[in-house]
XYZ file of C-alpha atoms in Angstrom:
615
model
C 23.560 -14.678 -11.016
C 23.190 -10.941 -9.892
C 24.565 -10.378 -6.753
C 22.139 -8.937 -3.968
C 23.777 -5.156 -4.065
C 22.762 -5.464 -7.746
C 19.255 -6.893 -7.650
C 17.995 -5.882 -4.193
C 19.160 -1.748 -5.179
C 18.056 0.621 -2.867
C 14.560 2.389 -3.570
C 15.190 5.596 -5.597
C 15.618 8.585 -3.301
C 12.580 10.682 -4.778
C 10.172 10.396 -1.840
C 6.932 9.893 -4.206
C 8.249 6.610 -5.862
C 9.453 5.400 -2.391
C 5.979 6.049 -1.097
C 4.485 4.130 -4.003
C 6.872 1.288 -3.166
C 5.815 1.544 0.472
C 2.155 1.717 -0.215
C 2.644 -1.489 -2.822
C 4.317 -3.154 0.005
C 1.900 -2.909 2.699
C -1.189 -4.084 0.795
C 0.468 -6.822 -0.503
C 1.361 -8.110 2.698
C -2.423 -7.447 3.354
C -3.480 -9.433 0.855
C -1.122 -12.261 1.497
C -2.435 -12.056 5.473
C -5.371 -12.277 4.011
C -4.911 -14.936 1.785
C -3.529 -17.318 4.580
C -5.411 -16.578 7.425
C -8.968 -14.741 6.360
C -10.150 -15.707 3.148
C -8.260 -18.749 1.566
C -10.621 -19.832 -1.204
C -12.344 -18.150 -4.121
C -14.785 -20.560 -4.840
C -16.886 -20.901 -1.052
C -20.574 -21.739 -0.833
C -20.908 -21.350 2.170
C -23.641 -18.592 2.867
C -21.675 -16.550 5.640
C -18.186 -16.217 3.426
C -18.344 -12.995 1.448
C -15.142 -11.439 2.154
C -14.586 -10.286 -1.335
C -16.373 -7.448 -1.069
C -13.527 -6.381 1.978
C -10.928 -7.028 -0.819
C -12.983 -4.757 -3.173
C -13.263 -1.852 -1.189
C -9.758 -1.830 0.203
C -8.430 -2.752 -3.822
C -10.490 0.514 -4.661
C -9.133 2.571 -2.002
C -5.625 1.940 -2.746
C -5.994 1.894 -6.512
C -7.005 5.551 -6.090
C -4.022 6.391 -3.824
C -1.723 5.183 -6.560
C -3.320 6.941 -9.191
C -1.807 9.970 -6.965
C 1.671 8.689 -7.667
C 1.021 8.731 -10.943
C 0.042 12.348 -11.970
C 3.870 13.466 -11.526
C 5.763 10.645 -13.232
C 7.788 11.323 -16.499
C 6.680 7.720 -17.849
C 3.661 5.951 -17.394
C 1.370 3.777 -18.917
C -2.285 4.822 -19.472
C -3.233 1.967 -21.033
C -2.203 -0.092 -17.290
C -4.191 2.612 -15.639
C -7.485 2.739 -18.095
C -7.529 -1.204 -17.986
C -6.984 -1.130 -13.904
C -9.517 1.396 -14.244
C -12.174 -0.902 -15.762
C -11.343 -4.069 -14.613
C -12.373 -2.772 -10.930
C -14.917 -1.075 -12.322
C -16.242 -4.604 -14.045
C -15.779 -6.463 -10.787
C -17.902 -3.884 -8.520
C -20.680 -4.488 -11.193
C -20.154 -8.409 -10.819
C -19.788 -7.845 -7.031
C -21.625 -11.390 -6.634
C -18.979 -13.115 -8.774
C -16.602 -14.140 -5.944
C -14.114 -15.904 -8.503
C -13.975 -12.734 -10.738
C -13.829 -10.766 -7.802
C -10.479 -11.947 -6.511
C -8.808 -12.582 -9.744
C -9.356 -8.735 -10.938
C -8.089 -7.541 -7.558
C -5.158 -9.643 -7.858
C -4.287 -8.423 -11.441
C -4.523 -4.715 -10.511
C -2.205 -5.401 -7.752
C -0.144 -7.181 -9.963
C 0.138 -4.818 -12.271
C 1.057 -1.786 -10.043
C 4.021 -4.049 -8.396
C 5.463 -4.015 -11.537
C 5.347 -0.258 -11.556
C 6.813 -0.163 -8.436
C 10.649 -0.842 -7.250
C 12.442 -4.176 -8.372
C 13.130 -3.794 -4.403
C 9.646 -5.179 -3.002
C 8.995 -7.763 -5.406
C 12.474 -9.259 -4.293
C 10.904 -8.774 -0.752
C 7.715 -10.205 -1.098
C 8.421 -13.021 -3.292
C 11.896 -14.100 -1.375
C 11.889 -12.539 2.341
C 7.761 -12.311 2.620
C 7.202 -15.612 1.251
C 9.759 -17.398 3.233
C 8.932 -15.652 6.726
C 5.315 -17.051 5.982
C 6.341 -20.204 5.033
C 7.974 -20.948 8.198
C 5.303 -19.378 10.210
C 3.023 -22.300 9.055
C 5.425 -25.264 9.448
C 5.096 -23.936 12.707
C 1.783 -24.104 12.660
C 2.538 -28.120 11.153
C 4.734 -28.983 14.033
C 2.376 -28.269 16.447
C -0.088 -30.003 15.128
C 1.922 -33.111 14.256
C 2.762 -32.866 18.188
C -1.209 -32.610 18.852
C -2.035 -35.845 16.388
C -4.368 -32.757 14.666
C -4.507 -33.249 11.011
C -1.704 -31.110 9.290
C -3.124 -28.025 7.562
C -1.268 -25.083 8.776
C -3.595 -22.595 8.781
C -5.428 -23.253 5.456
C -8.037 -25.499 6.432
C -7.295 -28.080 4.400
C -4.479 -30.678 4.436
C -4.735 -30.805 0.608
C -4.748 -26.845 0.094
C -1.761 -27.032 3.011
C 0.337 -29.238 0.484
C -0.364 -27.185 -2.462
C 0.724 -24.320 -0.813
C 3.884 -25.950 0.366
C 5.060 -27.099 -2.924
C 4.655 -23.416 -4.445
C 7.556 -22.595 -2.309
C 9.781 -25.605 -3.163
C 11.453 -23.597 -5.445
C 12.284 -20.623 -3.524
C 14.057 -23.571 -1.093
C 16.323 -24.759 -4.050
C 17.103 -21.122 -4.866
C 18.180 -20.605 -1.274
C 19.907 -23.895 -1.614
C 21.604 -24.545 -4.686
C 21.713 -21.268 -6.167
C 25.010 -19.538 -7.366
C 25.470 -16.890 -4.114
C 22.161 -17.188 -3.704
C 22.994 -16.142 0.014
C 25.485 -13.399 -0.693
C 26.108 -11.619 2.376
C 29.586 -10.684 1.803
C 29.106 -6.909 1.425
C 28.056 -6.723 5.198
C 30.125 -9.457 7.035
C 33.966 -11.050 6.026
C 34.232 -13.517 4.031
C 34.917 -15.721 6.846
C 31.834 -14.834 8.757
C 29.691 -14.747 5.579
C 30.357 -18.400 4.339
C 29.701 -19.817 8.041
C 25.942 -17.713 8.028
C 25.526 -18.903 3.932
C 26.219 -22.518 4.798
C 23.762 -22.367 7.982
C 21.278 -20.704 5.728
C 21.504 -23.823 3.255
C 21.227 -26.610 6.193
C 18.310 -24.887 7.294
C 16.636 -24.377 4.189
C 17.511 -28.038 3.628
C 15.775 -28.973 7.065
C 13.155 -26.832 5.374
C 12.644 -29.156 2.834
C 12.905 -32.524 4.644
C 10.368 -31.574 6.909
C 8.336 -30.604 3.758
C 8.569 -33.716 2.405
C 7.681 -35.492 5.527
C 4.189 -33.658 5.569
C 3.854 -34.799 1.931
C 4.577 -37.995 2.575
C 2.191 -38.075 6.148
C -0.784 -36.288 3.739
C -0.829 -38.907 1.103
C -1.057 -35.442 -1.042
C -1.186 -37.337 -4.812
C -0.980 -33.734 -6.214
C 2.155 -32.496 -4.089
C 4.206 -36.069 -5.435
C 3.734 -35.671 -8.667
C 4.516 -31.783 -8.998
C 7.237 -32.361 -6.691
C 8.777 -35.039 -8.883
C 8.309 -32.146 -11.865
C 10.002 -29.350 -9.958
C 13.433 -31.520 -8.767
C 13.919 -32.628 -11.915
C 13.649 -29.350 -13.882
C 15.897 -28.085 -10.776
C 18.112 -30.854 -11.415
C 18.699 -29.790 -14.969
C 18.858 -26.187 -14.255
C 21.843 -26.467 -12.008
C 23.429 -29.512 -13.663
C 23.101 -28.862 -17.701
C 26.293 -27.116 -17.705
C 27.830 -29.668 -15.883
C 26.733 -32.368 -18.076
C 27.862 -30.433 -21.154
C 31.840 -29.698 -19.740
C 32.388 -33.028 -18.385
C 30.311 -35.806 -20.191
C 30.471 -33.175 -23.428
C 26.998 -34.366 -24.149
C 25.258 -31.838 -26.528
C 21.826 -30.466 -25.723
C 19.976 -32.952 -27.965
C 21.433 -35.681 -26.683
C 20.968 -34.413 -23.137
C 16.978 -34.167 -23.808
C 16.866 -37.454 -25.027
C 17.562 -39.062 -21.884
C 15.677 -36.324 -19.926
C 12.588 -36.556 -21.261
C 12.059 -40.428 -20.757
C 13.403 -40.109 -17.032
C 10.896 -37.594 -16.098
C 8.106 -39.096 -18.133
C 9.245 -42.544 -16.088
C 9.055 -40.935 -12.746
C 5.861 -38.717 -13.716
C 4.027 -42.556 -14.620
C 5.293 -44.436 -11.449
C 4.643 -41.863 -9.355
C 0.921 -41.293 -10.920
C 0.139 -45.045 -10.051
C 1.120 -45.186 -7.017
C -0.969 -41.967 -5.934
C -3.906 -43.545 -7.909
C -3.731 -46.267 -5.451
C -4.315 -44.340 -2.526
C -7.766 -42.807 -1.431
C -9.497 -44.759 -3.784
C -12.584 -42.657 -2.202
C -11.853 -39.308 -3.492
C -10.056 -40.386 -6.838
C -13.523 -41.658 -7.982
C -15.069 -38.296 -6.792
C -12.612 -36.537 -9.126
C -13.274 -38.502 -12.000
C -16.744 -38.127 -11.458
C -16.261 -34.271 -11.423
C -14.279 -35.258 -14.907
C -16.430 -36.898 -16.559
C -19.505 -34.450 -16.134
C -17.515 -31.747 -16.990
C -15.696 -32.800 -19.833
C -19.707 -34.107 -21.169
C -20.365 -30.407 -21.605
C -17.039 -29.749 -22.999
C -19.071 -28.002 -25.899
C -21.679 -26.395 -24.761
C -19.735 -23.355 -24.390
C -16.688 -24.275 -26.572
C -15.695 -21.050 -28.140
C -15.825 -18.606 -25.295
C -16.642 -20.396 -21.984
C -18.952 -19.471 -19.462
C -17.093 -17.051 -18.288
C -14.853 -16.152 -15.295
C -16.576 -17.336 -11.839
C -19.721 -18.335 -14.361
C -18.771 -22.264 -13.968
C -20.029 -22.746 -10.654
C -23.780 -22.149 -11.644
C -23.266 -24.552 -14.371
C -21.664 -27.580 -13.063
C -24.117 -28.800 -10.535
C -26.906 -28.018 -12.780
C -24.778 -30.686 -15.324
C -23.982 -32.986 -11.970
C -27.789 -32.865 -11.157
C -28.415 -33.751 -15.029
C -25.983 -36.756 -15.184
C -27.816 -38.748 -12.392
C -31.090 -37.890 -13.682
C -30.600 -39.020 -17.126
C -28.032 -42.189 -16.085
C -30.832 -45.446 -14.851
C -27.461 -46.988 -13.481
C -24.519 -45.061 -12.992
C -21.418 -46.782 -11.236
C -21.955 -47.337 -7.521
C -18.604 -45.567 -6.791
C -20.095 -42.691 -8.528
C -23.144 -42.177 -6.394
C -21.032 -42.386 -2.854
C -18.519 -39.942 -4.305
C -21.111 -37.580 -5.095
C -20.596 -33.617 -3.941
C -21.499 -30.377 -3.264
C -18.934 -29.401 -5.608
C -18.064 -26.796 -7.588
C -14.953 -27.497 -8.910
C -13.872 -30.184 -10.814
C -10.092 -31.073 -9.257
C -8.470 -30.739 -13.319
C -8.163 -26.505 -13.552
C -6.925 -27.130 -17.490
C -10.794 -28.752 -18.348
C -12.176 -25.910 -15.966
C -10.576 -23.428 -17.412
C -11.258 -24.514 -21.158
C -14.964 -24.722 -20.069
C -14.998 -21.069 -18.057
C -13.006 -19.231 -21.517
C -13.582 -21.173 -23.970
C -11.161 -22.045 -27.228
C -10.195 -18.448 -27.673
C -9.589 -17.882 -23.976
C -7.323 -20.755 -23.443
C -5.319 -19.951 -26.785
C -4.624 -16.141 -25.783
C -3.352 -17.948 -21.783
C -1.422 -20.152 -24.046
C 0.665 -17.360 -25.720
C 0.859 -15.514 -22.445
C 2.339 -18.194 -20.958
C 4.948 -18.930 -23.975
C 5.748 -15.184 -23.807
C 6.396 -15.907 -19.959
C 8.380 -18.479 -20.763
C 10.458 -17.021 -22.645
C 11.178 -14.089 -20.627
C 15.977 -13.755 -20.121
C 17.330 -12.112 -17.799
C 21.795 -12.925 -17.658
C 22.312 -10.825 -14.676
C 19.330 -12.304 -12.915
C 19.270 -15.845 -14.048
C 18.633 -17.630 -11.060
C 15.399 -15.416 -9.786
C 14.169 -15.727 -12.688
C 14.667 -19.537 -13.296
C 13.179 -19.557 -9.714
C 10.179 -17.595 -10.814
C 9.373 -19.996 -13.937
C 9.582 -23.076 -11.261
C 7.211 -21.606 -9.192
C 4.640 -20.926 -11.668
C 5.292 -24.405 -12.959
C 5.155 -26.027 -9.677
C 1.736 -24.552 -9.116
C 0.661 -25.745 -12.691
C 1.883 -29.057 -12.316
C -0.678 -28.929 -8.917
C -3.833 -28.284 -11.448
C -3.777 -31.624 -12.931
C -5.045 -33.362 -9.934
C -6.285 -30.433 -7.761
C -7.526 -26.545 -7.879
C -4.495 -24.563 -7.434
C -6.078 -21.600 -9.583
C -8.924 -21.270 -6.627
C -6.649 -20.938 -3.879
C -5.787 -17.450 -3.088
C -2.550 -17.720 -1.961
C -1.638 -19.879 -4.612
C -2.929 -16.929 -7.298
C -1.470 -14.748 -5.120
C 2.510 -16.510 -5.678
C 1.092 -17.107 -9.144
C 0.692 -13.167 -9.390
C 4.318 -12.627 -7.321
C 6.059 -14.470 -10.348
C 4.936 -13.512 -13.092
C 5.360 -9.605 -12.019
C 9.248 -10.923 -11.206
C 9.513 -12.440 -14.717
C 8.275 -9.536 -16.746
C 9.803 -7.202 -14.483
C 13.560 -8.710 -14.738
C 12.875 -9.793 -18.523
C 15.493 -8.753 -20.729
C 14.425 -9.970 -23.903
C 11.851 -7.656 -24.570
C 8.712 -9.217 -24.198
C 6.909 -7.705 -21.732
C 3.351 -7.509 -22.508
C 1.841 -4.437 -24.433
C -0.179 -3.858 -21.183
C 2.602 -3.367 -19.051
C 4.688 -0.876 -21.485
C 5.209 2.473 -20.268
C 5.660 5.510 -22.673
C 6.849 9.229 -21.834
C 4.200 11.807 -21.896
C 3.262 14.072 -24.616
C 0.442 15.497 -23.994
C 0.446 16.323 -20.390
C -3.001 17.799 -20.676
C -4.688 15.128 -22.036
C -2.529 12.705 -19.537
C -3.471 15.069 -16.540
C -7.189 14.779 -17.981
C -7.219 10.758 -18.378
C -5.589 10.266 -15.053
C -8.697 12.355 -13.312
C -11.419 10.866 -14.592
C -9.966 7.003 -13.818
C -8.932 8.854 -10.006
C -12.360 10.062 -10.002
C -13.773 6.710 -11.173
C -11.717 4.887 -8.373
C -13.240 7.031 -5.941
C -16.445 6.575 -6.928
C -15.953 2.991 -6.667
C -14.214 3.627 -3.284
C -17.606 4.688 -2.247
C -19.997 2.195 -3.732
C -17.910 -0.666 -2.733
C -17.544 0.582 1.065
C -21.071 0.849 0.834
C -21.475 -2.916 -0.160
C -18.946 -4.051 2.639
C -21.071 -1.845 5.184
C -23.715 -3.938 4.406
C -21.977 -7.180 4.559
C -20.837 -6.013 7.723
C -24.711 -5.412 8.582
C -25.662 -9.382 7.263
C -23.518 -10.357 9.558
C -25.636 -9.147 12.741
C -28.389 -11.056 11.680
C -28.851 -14.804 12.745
C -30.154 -16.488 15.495
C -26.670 -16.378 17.110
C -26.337 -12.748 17.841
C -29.762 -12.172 19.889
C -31.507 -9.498 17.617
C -35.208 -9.031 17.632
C -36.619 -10.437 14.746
C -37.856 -7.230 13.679
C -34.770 -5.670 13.964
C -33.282 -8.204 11.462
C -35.957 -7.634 8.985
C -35.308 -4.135 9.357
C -31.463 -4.844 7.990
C -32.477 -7.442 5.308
C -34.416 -4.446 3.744
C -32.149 -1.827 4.245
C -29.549 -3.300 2.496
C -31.211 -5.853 -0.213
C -30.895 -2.815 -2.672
C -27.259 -3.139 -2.306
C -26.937 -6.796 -2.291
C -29.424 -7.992 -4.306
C -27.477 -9.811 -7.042
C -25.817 -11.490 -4.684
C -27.043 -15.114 -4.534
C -25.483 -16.078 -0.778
C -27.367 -13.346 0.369
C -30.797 -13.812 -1.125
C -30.840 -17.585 -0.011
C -30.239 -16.390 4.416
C -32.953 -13.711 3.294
C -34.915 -16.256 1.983
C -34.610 -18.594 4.626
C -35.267 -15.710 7.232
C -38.531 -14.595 5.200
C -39.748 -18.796 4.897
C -39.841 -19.045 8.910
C -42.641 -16.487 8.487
C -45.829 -17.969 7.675
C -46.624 -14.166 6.302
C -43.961 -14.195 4.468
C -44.185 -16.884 2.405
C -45.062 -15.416 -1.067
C -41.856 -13.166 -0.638
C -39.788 -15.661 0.261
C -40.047 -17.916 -2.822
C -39.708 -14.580 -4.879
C -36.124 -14.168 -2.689
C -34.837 -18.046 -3.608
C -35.676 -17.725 -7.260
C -33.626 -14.510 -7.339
C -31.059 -16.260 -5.513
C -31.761 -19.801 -7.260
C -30.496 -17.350 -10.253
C -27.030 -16.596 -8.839
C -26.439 -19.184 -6.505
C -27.016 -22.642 -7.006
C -26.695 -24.604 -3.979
C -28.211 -27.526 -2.015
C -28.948 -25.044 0.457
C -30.737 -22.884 -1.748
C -32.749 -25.426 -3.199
C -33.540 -27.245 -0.061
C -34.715 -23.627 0.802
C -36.682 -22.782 -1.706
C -38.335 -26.324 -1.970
C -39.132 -26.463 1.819
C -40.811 -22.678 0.928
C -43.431 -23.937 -2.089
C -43.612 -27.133 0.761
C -45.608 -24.349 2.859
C -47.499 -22.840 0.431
C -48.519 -26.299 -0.282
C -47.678 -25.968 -3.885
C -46.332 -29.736 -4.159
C -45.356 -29.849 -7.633
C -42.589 -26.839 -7.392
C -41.657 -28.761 -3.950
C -41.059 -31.418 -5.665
C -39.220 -30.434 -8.516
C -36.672 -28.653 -5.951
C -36.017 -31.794 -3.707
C -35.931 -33.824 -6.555
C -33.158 -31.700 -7.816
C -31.431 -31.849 -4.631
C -31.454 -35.887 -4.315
C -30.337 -35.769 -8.072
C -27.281 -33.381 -7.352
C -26.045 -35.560 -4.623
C -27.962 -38.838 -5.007
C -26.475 -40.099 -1.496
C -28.073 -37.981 0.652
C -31.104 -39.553 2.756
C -32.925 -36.650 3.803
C -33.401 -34.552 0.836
C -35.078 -37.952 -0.602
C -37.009 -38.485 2.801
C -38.290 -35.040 2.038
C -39.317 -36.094 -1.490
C -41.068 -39.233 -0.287
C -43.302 -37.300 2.101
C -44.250 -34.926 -0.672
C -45.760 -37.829 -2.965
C -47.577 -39.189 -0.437
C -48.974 -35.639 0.204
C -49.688 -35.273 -3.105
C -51.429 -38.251 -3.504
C -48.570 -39.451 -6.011
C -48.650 -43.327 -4.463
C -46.459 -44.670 -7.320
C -43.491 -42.215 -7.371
C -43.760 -42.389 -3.361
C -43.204 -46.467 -3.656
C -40.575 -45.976 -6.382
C -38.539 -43.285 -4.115
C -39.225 -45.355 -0.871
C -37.556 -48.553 -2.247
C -35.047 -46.730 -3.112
C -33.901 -45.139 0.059
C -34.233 -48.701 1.545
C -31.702 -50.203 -1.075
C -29.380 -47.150 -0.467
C -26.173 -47.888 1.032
C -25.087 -45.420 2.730
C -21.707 -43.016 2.831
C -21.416 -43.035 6.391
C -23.763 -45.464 8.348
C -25.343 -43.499 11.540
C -28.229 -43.724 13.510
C -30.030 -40.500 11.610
C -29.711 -42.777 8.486
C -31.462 -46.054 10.338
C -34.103 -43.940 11.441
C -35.318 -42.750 8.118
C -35.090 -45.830 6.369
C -36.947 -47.097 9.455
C -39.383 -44.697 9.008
C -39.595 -45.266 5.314
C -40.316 -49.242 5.573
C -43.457 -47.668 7.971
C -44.900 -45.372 5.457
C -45.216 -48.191 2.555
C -46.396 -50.969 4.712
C -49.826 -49.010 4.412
C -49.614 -48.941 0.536
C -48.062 -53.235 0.223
C-alpha cells in the first residue's frame, strides 16, 4: 500500500490549482451537509420538499467559478467542460425532475474532483466521511438512550442502515489495512504504533456498535450486504495468505469461495424474509407491478426521474384490472414511488441500452489497478459494492448520501487507476489551439452564468412558495399575489401546481382555474394528493363524472384507504348512480382495515346508514 506521504502529497504550490482544490473542497462538504441533514432523498412527494432547485443554483454558481480555473491550465479537457456544460444546462430545463436534478449535480461535481488534487478526495472520502460517520452514531447513542427509534439524522431507520453499511469498508481499511494508519513520519515509532493500535480498537468499537444497530433495526438489506462486504474483505486481506501457506492456487481458492458466500448470502436471505412479513409483501407488490411493465419501455426506459409518473399510474392499473388480488397485497398497498429492487428500476427508467452502457462502466470500474495504492482502491470497489449489494432489497440509488459516496468512489478509482482506463470523458489533452480553447471555455462560462441567473431566479421563487400557507399568517390576497408572480417560473413543476391548485379550489371563484392548475400538475406530478385535489375541484363544479374518475383512481392506487372510497360513495349517490354506490358501500364494510381507529368505525358506520335507505 502507498504510504500517506505518498498518497496524501501536498497540494501543488501554484495558488490557482490550490484554490480549485479549496473551492472543490468546500462544496463538497456542502453537499454532503446537505445530503445528511437538509435534503436526504431524491425521490420526495411531499409538496413542500423542493430543495433541488438550492442545489441547482449553488451547482451553477460554482461550476462557473471553476470554469475560471480553467482558462490558465496547460491541460484540460473540453470535452468534461462542454458535457458539464450541458448536463446543467439539461437539468435547469428539467428543473421539475427532482431525480435528474440531483444526479446531474452530483456528476458535475464528480467530475471536477477528479480534476482537482488526489489530496481532497483522500479527505473527503477517508477523513470527511469518517468525522460524519461518527457524528451520527452519536446521534444513534442518544437515541438508543431515549428508546427513540435509531435513524441518526436521516429520517429513516432503513435509510440510517444503508448509510452505515456504505462506510463498512472504510472501517476495515482503517482496520486491517497494510499501514493503513501510518503516522510514523510525525511521531516515533514507539509513539506511532501505540496511536495506530488505538485507532484500530476504536474503529473496531466502530464496527460493533454498527452491527448492534443492524441487528436492533431488523435492517434485511444491511445483513445481507454486510455478509457480501466481510467476505470479499476476508479474501482481500487473506488470498495471499491462503496461497503461501495452504499453496492453494487461485482456482482452487474460488471453488470453495464461491459456495461459502452463496451459503451465507441464502441463509441469511431467509432469515430476513422472515422478519416484517408486512413490508416484504409491500416490496413484492412494488415487484411485481413493475416488472408487469418490464416492456413497455424496454429499449430505452422512461427516462431518468420519468419512473415516478409511471409506476402509480401501473399500481392504480393492477388493482383495477385484478377482481381478487391477494389480501396481503391490498394492506401493503403505497404511496410509492419506488419499487425497493434499483436493478428492475433502473432497467425500466434506461432501458436495454442504458443498463448495457452502466454495465461496461462498471466492468471498466472494476477493473481499474493501482500497486502503489492498492488498498484505497480495493476500499473504493467495496464501497461501491456495498452500496450495490443494498439495491437488491432497498433504494440505495435514491438516497443522496448514498450517490453522494457512490460519486466519492468512483472519482478515487479512476483517479488512482493505473491501468489506463479512465473514461474518454475524463481524459485531459494539452492545448493547441489556445484561441479556440479560450473561445469554448467563454461561451460554456457564459452559459454557466446564465444559468447562475435563471436558476437563482427559480430558488427565489421557491423561497417565495414557501411564505404561502395557512401557517405563516399572509392575507389571502397577498398569497395569490405570489402564486402569480412566480407560476411563470415554476410552472412545470408538478409539486407546485397541485398547493396552487389547492389554494385556487378553496375559492368558489376560482374554480374553473383551479382544475386547469391540477391537470397541469396531474401532468408532472402524480400523487394521491393531487388527485384527491383535483377530484374534490370537479366535486365543486359539480361535474360528477371527472370527480369520480379521480377518486376512483385514488381508491385504486391504494385500495386500503377508507376515505378516498367514502368520497366515491357520496359521489354515486349524488349522481344518482344507486348501483355503483351499493357495490362501493359493501365494499368499504367488508374492508379490513390497516390500522383499526375510530375515523375508520365512523365511516363504515356511516356507510351501513346511507344503504339502509336503498335495502
Amino acid at each position: 500500500m502507498r504510504d500517506s506521504k505518498s498518497f496524501i502529497e501536498p497540494i501543488t504550490s501554484d495558488t490557482g490549482d490550490r484554490v480549485f482544490a479549496l473551492l472543490c473542497l468546500f462544496f463538497s462538504l456542502f453537499f454532503l451537509y446537505h445530503h445528511l441533514f437538509i435534503y436526504r432523498f431524491s425521490f420526495n412527494f411531499k409538496t413542500g420538499i423542493c430543495w433541488h432547485y438550492q442545489l441547482l443554483f449553488f451547482s451553477s454558481f460554482f461550476f462557473s467559478l471553476a470554469i475560471l480555473f480553467f482558462f490558465r491550465r496547460k491541460s484540460i479537457s473540453l470535452s468534461g467542460i462542454i458535457c458539464c456544460t450541458l448536463l446543467l444546462f439539461y437539468c435547469y430545463c428539467k428543473s421539475q425532475n427532482e431525480y435528474l436534478c440531483v444526479v446531474g449535480i452530483l456528476t458535475v461535481l464528480g467530475t471536477l474532483l477528479y480534476y482537482a488534487e488526489r489530496t481532497v478526495l483522500v479527505f473527503l472520502f477517508c477523513y470527511g466521511n469518517f468525522a460524519f460517520l461518527i457524528y451520527e452514531l452519536s446521534v444513534a447513542g442518544i437515541q438508543i438512550s431515549n428508546e427513540d427509534p435509531i435513524k441518526g439524522t436521516l429520517l429513516n431507520t432503513g435509510v440510517f442502515t444503508i448509510y452505515l453499511m456504505s462506510t463498512i469498508p472504510l472501517l476495515f481499511y482503517f482496520i486491517i489495512g497494510k499501514n493503513s494508519v501510518s503516522v510514523s513520519r510525525i511521531l516515533s515509532v514507539g509513539i506511532a504504533y501505540l496511536v495506530g493500535i488505538s485507532i484500530r480498537i476504536f474503529c473496531v468499537f466502530v464496527l460493533v456498535f454498527i452491527i448492534y444497530i443492524f441487528i436492533q433495526s431488523q435492517s434485511r438489506t444491511a445483513q445481507i450486504a454486510i455478509a457480501i462486504i466481510t467476505l470479499l474483505s476476508l479474501w482481500k486481506y487473506n488470498q495471499n495468505y491462503a496461497k503461501t501457506r495452504w499453496k492453494l492456487p487461485f482456482q482452487k481458492m474460488l471453488l470453495v469461495a464461491i459456495p461459502i458466500t452463496l451459503i451465507s448470502i441464502s441463509l441469511i436471505t431467509y432469515y430476513t424474509l422472515s422478519i416484517k412479513k408486512g413490508s416484504t409483501n409491500g416490496r413484492l407488490l412494488m415487484n411485481k407491478v413493475a416488472f408487469d411493465h418490464i416492456t413497455d419501455h424496454f429499449w430505452t426506459g422512461t427516462g431518468i426521474g420519468a419512473f415516478t409518473k409511471y409506476y402509480p399510474e401501473w399500481q392504480a392499473a393492477y388493482f383495477r384490472s385484478t377482481p381478487n388480488p391477494p389480501h396481503f397485497f391490498l394492506l401493503s398497498a403505497g404511496e410509492s414511488y419506488i419499487v425497493f429492487n434499483e436493478y428492475l428500476q433502473l432497467f425500466e427508467t434506461v432501458g436495454i441500452f442504458g443498463t448495457i452502457i452502466l454495465g461496461i462502466f462498471l466492468i471498466r470500474f472494476l477493473r481499474t489497478k493501482s500497486a502503489k495504492d492498492s488498498d484505497l482502491l480495493h476500499i473504493a470497489k467495496l464501497t461501491v459494492i456495498s452500496i450495490l449489494s443494498c439495491g437488491f432489497t432497498s433504494y440505495p440509488f435514491h438516497i443522496n448520501i448514498t450517490l453522494f459516496v457512490l460519486m466519492l468512489s468512483i472519482c478515487i478509482a479512476f483517479k488512482f487507476d493505473e491501468n489506463k482506463s479512465t473514461p474518454l470523458f475524463f481524459n485531459t489533452f494539452q492545448i493547441k489551439n489556445k484561441k479556440i480553447s479560450y473561445a469554448i471555455l467563454t461561451i460554456c462560462l457564459i452559459a454557466s452564468l446564465y444559468l447562475t441567473i435563471q436558476t437563482g431566479r427559480q430558488y427565489q421563487a421557491i423561497s417565495e412558495w414557501k411564505k404561502t400557507g395557512t401557517d405563516n399568517g399572509l392575507p389571502r390576497s397577498e398569497q395569490q399575489s405570489i402564486y402569480e408572480n412566480i407560476y411563470p417560473l415554476l410552472k412545470k413543476d408538478g409539486k407546485f401546481l397541485t398547493e396552487y391548485g389547492i389554494f385556487l379550489s378553496q375559492d368558489s371563484l376560482e374554480k374553473n382555474k383551479a382544475i386547469v392548475i391540477l391537470k397541469q400538475a396531474k401532468g408532472q406530478f402524480m400523487s394521491k394528493a393531487t388527485m384527491e385535489a383535483l377530484g374534490n375541484a370537479y366535486w365543486k363544479t359539480k361535474d360528477y363524472n371527472n370527480a369520480i374518475e379521480c377518486y376512483k383512481w385514488v381508491s385504486d392506487y391504494i385500495p386500503s384507504l377508507f376515505t378516498p372510497r367514502f368520497n366515491l360513495l357520496k359521489l354515486y349517490l349524488q349522481s344518482g348512480n344507486i348501483t355503483e354506490a351499493l357495490k362501493t358501500g359493501n365494499t368499504i364494510i367488508t374492508m379490513s382495515p390497516k390500522i383499526p381507529s375510530d375515523e375508520v368505525d365512523n365511516i363504515k358506520q356511516e356507510t351501513r346508514q346511507m344503504l339502509e335507505k336503498y335495502n
